[in-house]
mmCIF file of C-alpha atoms in Angstrom:
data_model
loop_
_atom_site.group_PDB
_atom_site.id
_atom_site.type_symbol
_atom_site.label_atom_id
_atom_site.label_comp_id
_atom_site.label_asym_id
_atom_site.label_seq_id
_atom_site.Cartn_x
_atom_site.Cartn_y
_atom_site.Cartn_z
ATOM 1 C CA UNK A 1 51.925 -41.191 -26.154
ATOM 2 C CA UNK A 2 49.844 -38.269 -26.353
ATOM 3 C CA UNK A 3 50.657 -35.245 -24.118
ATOM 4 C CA UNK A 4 47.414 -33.674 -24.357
ATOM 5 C CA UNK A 5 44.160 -35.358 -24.961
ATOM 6 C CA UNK A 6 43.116 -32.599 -27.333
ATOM 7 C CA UNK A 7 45.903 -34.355 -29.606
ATOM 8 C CA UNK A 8 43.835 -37.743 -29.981
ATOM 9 C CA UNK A 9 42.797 -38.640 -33.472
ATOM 10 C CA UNK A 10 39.005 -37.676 -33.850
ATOM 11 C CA UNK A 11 37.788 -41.470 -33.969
ATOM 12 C CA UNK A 12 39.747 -41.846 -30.632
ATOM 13 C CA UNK A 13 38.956 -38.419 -29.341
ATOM 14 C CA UNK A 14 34.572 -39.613 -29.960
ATOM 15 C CA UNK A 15 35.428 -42.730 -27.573
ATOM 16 C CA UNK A 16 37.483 -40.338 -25.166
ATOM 17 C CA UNK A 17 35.026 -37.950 -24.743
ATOM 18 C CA UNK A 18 32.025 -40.863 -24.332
ATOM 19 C CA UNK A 19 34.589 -42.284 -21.330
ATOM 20 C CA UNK A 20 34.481 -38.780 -20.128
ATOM 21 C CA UNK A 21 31.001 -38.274 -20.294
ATOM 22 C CA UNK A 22 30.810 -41.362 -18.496
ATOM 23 C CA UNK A 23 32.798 -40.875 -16.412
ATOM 24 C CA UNK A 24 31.673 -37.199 -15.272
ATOM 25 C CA UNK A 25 27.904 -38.476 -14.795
ATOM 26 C CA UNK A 26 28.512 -41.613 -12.793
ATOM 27 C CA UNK A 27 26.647 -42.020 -9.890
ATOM 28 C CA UNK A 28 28.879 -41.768 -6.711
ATOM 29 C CA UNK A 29 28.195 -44.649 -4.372
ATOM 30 C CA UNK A 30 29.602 -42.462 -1.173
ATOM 31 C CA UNK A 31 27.349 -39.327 -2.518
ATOM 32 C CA UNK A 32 24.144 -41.621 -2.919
ATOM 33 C CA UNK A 33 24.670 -43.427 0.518
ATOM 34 C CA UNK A 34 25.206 -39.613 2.036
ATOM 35 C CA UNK A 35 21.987 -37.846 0.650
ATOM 36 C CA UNK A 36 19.924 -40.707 1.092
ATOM 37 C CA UNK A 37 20.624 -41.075 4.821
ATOM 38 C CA UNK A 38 20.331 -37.209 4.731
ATOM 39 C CA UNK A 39 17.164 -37.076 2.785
ATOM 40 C CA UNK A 40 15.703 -39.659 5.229
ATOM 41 C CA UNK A 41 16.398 -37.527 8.490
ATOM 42 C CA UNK A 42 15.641 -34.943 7.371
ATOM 43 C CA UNK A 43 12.085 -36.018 6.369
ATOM 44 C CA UNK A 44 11.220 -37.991 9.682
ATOM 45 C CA UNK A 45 12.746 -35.207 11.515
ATOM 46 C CA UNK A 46 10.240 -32.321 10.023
ATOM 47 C CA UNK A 47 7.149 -34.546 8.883
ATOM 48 C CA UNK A 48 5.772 -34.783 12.399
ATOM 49 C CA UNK A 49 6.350 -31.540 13.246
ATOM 50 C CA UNK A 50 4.730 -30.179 9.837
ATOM 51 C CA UNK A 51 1.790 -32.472 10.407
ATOM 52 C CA UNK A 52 1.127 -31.270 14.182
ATOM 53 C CA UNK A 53 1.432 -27.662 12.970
ATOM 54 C CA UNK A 54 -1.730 -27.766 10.446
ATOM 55 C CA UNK A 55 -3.555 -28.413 14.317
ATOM 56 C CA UNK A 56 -1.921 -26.757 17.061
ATOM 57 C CA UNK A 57 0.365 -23.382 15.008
ATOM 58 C CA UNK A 58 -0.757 -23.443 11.210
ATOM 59 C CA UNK A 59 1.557 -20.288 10.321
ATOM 60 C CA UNK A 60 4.262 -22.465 10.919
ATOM 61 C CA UNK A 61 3.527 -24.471 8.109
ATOM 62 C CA UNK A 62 4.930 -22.585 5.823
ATOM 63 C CA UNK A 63 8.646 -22.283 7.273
ATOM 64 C CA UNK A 64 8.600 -26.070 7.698
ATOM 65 C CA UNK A 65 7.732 -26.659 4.276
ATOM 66 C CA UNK A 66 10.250 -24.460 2.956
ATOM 67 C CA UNK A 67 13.031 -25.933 5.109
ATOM 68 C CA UNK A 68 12.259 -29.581 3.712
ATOM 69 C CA UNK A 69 12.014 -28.204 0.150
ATOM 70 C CA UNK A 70 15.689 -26.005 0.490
ATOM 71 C CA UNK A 71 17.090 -28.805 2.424
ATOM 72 C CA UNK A 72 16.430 -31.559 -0.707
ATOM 73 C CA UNK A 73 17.328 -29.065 -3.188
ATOM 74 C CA UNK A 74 21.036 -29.238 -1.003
ATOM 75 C CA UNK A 75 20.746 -32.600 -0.825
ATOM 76 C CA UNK A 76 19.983 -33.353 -5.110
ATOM 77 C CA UNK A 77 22.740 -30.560 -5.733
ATOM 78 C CA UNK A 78 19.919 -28.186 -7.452
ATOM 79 C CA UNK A 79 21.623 -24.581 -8.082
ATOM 80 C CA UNK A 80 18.324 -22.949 -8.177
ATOM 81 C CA UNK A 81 18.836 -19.434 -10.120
ATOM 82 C CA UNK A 82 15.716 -17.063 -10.410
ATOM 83 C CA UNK A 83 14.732 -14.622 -12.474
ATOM 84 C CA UNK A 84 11.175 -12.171 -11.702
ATOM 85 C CA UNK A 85 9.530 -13.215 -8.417
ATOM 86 C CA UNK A 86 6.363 -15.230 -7.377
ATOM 87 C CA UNK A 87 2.999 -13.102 -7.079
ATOM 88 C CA UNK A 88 1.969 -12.691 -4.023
ATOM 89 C CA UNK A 89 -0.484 -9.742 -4.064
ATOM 90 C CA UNK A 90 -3.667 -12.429 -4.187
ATOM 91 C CA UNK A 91 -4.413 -15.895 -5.080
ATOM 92 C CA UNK A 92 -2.636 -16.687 -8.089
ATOM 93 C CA UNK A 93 -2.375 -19.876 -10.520
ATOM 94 C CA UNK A 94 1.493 -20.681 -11.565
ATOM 95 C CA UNK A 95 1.285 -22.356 -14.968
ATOM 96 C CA UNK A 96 4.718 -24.163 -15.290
ATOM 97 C CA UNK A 97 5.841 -26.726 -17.386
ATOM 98 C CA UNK A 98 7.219 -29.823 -16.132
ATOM 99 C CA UNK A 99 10.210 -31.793 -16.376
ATOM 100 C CA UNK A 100 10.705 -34.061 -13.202
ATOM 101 C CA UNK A 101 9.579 -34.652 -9.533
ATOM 102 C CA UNK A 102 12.010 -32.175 -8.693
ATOM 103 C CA UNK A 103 9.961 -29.382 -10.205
ATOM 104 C CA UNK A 104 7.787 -29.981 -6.815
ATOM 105 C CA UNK A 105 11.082 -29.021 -4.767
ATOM 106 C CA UNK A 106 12.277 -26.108 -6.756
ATOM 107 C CA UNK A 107 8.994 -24.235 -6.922
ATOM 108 C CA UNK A 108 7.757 -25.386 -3.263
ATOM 109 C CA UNK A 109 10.806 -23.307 -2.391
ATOM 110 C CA UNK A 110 9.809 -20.222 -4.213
ATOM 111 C CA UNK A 111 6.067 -19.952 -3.869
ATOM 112 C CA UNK A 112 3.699 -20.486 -0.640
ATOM 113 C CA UNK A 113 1.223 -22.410 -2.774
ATOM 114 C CA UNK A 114 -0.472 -25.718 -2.718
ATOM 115 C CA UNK A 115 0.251 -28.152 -6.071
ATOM 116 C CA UNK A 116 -1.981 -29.896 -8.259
ATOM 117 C CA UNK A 117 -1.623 -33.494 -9.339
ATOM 118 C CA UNK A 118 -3.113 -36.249 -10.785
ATOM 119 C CA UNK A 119 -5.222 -38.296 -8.785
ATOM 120 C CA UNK A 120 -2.331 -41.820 -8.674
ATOM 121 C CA UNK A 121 0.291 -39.641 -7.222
ATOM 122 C CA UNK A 122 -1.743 -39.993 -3.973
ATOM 123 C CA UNK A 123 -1.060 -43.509 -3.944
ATOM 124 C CA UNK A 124 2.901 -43.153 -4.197
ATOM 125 C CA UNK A 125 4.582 -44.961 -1.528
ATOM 126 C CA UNK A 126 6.043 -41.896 1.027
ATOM 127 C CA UNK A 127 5.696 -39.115 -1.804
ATOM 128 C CA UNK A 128 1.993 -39.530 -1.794
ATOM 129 C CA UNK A 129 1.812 -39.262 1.490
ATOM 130 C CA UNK A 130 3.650 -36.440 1.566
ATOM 131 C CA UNK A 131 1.675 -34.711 -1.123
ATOM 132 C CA UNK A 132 -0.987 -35.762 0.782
ATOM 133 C CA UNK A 133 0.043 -33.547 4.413
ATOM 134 C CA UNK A 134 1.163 -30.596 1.952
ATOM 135 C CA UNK A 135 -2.790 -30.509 0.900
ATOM 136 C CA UNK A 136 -1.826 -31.010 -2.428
ATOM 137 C CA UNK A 137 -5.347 -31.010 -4.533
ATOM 138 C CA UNK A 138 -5.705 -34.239 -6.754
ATOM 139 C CA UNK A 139 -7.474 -34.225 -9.990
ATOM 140 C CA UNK A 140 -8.459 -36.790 -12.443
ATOM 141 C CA UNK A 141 -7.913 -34.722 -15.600
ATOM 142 C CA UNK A 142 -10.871 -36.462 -17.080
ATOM 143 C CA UNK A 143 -12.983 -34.143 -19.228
ATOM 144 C CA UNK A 144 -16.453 -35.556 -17.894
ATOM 145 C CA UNK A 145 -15.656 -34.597 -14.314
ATOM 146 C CA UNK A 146 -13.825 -31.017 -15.283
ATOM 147 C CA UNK A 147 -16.559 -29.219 -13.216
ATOM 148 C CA UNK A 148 -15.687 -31.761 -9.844
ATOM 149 C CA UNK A 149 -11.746 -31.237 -10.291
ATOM 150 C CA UNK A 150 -12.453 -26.956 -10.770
ATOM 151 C CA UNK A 151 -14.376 -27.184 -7.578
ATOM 152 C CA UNK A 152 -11.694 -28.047 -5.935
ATOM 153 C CA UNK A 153 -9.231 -25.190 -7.546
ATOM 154 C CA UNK A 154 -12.063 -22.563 -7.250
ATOM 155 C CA UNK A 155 -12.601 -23.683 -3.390
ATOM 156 C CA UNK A 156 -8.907 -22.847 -2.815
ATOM 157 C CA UNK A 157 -9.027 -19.369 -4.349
ATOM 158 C CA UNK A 158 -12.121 -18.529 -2.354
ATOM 159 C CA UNK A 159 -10.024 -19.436 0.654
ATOM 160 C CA UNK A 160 -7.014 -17.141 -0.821
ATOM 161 C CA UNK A 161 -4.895 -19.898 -1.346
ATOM 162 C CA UNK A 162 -2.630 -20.187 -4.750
ATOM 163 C CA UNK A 163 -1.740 -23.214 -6.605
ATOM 164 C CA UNK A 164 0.630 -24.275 -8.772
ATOM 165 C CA UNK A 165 -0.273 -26.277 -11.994
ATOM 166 C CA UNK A 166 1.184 -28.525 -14.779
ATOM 167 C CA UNK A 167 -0.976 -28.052 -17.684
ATOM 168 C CA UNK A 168 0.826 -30.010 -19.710
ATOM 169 C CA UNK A 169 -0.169 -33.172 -17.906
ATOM 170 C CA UNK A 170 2.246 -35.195 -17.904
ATOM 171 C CA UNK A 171 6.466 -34.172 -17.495
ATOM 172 C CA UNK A 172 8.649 -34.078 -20.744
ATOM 173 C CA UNK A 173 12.531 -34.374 -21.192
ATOM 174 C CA UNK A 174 12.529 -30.704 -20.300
ATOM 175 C CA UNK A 175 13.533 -29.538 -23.857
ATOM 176 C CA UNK A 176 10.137 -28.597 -25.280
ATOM 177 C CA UNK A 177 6.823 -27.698 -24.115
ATOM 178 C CA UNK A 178 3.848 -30.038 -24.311
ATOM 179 C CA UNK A 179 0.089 -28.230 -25.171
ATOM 180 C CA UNK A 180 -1.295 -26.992 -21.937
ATOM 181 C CA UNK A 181 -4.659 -28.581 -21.015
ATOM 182 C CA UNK A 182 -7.023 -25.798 -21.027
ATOM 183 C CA UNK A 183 -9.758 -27.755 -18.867
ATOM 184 C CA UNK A 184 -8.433 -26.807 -15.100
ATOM 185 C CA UNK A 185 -7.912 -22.870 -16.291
ATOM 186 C CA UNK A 186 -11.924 -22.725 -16.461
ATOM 187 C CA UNK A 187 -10.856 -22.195 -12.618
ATOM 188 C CA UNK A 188 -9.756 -18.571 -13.150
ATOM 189 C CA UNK A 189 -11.980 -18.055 -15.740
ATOM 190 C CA UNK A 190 -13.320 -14.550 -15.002
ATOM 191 C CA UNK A 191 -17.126 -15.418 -15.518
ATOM 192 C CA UNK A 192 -17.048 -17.658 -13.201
ATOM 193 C CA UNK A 193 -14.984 -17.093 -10.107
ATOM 194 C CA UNK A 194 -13.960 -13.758 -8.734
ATOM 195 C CA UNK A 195 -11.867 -11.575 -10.756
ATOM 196 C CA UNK A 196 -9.378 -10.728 -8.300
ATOM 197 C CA UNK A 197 -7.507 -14.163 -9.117
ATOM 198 C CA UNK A 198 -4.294 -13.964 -11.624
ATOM 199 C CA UNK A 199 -2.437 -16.430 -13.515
ATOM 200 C CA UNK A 200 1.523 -16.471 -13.355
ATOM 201 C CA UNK A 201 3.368 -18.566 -16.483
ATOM 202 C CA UNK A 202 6.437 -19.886 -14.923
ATOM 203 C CA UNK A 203 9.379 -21.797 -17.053
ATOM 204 C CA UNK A 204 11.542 -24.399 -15.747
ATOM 205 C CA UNK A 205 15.286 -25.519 -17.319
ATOM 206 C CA UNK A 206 17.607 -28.010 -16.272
ATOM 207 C CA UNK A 207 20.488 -26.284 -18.317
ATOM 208 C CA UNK A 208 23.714 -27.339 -17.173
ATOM 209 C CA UNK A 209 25.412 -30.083 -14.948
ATOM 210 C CA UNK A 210 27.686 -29.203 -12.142
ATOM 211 C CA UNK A 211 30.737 -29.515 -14.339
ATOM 212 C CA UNK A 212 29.464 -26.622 -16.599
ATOM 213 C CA UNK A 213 28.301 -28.708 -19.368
ATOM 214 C CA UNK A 214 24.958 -28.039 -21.174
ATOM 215 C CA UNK A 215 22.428 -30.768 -19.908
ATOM 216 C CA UNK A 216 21.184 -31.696 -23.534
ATOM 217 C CA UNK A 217 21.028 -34.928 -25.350
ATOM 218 C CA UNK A 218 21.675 -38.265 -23.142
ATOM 219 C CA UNK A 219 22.598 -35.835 -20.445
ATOM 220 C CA UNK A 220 18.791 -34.120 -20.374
ATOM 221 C CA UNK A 221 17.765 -37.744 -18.776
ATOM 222 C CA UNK A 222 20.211 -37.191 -15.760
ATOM 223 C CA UNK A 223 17.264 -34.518 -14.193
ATOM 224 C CA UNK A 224 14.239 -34.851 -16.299
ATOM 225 C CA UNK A 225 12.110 -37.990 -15.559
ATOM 226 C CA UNK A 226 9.371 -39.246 -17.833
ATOM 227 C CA UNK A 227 8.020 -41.440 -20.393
ATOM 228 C CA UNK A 228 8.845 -45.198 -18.535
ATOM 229 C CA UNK A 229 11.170 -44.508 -16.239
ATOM 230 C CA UNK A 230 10.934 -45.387 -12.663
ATOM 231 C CA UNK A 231 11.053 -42.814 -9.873
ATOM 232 C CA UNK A 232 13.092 -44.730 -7.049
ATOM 233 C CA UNK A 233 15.619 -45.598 -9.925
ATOM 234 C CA UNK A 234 15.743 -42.081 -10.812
ATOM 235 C CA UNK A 235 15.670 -40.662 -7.355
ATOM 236 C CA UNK A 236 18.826 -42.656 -6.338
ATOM 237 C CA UNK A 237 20.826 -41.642 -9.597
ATOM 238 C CA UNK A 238 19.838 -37.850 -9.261
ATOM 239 C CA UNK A 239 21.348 -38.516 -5.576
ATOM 240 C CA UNK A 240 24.635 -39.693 -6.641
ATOM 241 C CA UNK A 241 25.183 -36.999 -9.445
ATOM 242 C CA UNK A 242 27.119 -33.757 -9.027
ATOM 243 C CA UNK A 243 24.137 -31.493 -9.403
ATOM 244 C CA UNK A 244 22.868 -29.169 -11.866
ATOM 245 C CA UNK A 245 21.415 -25.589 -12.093
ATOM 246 C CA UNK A 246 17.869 -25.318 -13.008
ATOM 247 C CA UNK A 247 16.702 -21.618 -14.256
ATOM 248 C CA UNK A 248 13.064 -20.491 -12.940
ATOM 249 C CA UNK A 249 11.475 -17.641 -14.655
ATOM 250 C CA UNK A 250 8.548 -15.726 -13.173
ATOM 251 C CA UNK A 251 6.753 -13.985 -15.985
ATOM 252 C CA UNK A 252 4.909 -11.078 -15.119
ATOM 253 C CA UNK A 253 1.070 -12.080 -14.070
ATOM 254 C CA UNK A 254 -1.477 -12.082 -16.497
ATOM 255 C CA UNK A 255 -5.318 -11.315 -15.677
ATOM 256 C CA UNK A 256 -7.657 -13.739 -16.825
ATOM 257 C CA UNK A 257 -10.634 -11.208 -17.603
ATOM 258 C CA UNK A 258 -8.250 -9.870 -20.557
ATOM 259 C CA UNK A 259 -8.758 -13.333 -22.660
ATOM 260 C CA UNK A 260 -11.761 -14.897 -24.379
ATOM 261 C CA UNK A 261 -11.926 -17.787 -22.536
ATOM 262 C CA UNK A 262 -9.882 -20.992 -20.671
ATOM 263 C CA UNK A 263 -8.687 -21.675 -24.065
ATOM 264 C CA UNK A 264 -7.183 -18.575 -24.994
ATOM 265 C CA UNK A 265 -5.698 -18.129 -21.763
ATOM 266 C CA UNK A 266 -4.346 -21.579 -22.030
ATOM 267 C CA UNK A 267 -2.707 -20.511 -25.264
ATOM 268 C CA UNK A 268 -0.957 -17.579 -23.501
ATOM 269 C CA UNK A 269 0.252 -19.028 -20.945
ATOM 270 C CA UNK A 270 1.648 -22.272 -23.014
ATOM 271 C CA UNK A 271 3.172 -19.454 -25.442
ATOM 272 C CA UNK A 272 5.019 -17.528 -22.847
ATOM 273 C CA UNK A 273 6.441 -20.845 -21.210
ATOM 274 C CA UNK A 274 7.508 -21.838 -24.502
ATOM 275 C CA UNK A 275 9.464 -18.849 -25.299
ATOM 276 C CA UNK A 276 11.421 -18.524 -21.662
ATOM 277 C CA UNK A 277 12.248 -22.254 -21.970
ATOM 278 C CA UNK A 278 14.001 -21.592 -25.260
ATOM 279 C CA UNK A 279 15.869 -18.346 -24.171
ATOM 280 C CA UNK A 280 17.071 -20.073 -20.935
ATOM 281 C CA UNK A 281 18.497 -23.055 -22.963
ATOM 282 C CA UNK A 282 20.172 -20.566 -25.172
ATOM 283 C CA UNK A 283 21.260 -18.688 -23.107
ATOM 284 C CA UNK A 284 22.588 -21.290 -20.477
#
């Protein structure tokens, strides 16, 4: 009837291209089936090995780490593209924003630091535990015990470790950035620790789906995860999608002794995530 479907009548072309949208985004029951069985291996193959390391060869927990992390990007089809690099000159705090669990993977790739989360994601069934090996350090993000969840962040820098923070708090559908949380950035607050610590902004965009379409509207949902929905659910969908290519910008490090306070630094660091998180969507 109609040789092309670029003829369609415009009512008929909407429905087409919902079918096609549809269609394009459907979980495949032979992909899902492969990466799970994948992703399972591949974590009971490492996870004893990474936990025997921390006792008997620490340096190689690193390289087992970053073999898990690469490995699930493969398996969730993540085409990870980076722009400016990680600091690695001395302890530093990465202030990303957040969009999904698979934030953890993308920048657990790119930068040898340890992750901070609220205290509940220890109790996750298998990703808490996880979190857990990985030393992740758990907060409560509850204002009256601030000073006990910087203790733990200051401790780390002392030790010359760097960690990666969410200030937003909580993950968002990837498209806009939440106020940062200034409470955990009294941790590099120059009158308090040593000054030889520097904070990193970092922006993270799901832009496109593996078909080359722009991962906005309904299809934002396919990689960010938030509000009510439910990780397994989630997990097992982003497994039997095509993929997608998230964009990582490194912005260059900021010193904490040139701001005020945790609050102005907050502000800068919310500001510049803002801004890269709008170019890459643009420019995706």
């Amino acid at each position: 009837m109609y040789e092309n479907y670029r003829e369609i009548p415009s009512p008929l072309q909407t429905i087409w291209n919902i079918l096609d949208d549809y269609a394009a985004t459907k979980t495949s029951p032979f992909r899902l089936v492969l990466r799970t069985t994948g992703f399972s291996l591949l974590t009971l193959a490492l996870i004893g090995p990474y936990a025997v390391s921390d006792l008997v060869f620490p340096k190689a927990k690193r390289p087992i780490a970053q073999l898990w992390f690469r490995s699930c990007l493969k398996l969730c089809g993540l085409d990870v593209h980076v722009s400016g690099v990680a600091n690695t000159g001395t302890p530093t705090l990465f202030a990303a924003n957040h969009v999904s669990y698979l934030d953890i993977l993308v920048l657990g790739s790119l930068a040898d630091a340890r992750f901070v989360a609220k205290r509940d994601v220890a109790s996750w069934p298998l990703f808490g535990v996880l979190a857990k090996l990985a030393n992740t350090i758990f907060v409560t993000r509850d204002r009256k015990r601030a000073v006990c969840d910087c203790a733990g962040l200051i401790q780390a820098f002392a030790e010359g470790q760097s960690l990666i923070l969410f200030p937003e708090g909580t993950s968002s559908n990837g498209h806009a950035v939440l106020p940062f949380r200034s409470t955990l950035f009294a941790a590099v607050d120059p009158k308090q620790v040593a000054t030889d610590i520097m904070m990193q902004p970092v922006s993270i965009a799901y832009t496109r789906y593996a078909d080359g379409r722009k991962l906005k509207g309904a299809l934002s949902d396919l990689y960010a995860w938030y509000g009510d929905m439910t990780l397994a659910d989630h997990l097992l969908s982003v497994f039997g999608l095509k993929g997608a290519v998230v964009e990582i910008t490194f912005m260059p490090p900021i010193h904490p002794a040139a701001f005020q306070n945790r609050k102005t630094l907050a502000r800068a660091a919310e500001t510049a995530v803002r801004g890269s998180l709008e170019r890459s969507h643009q420019q995706a």
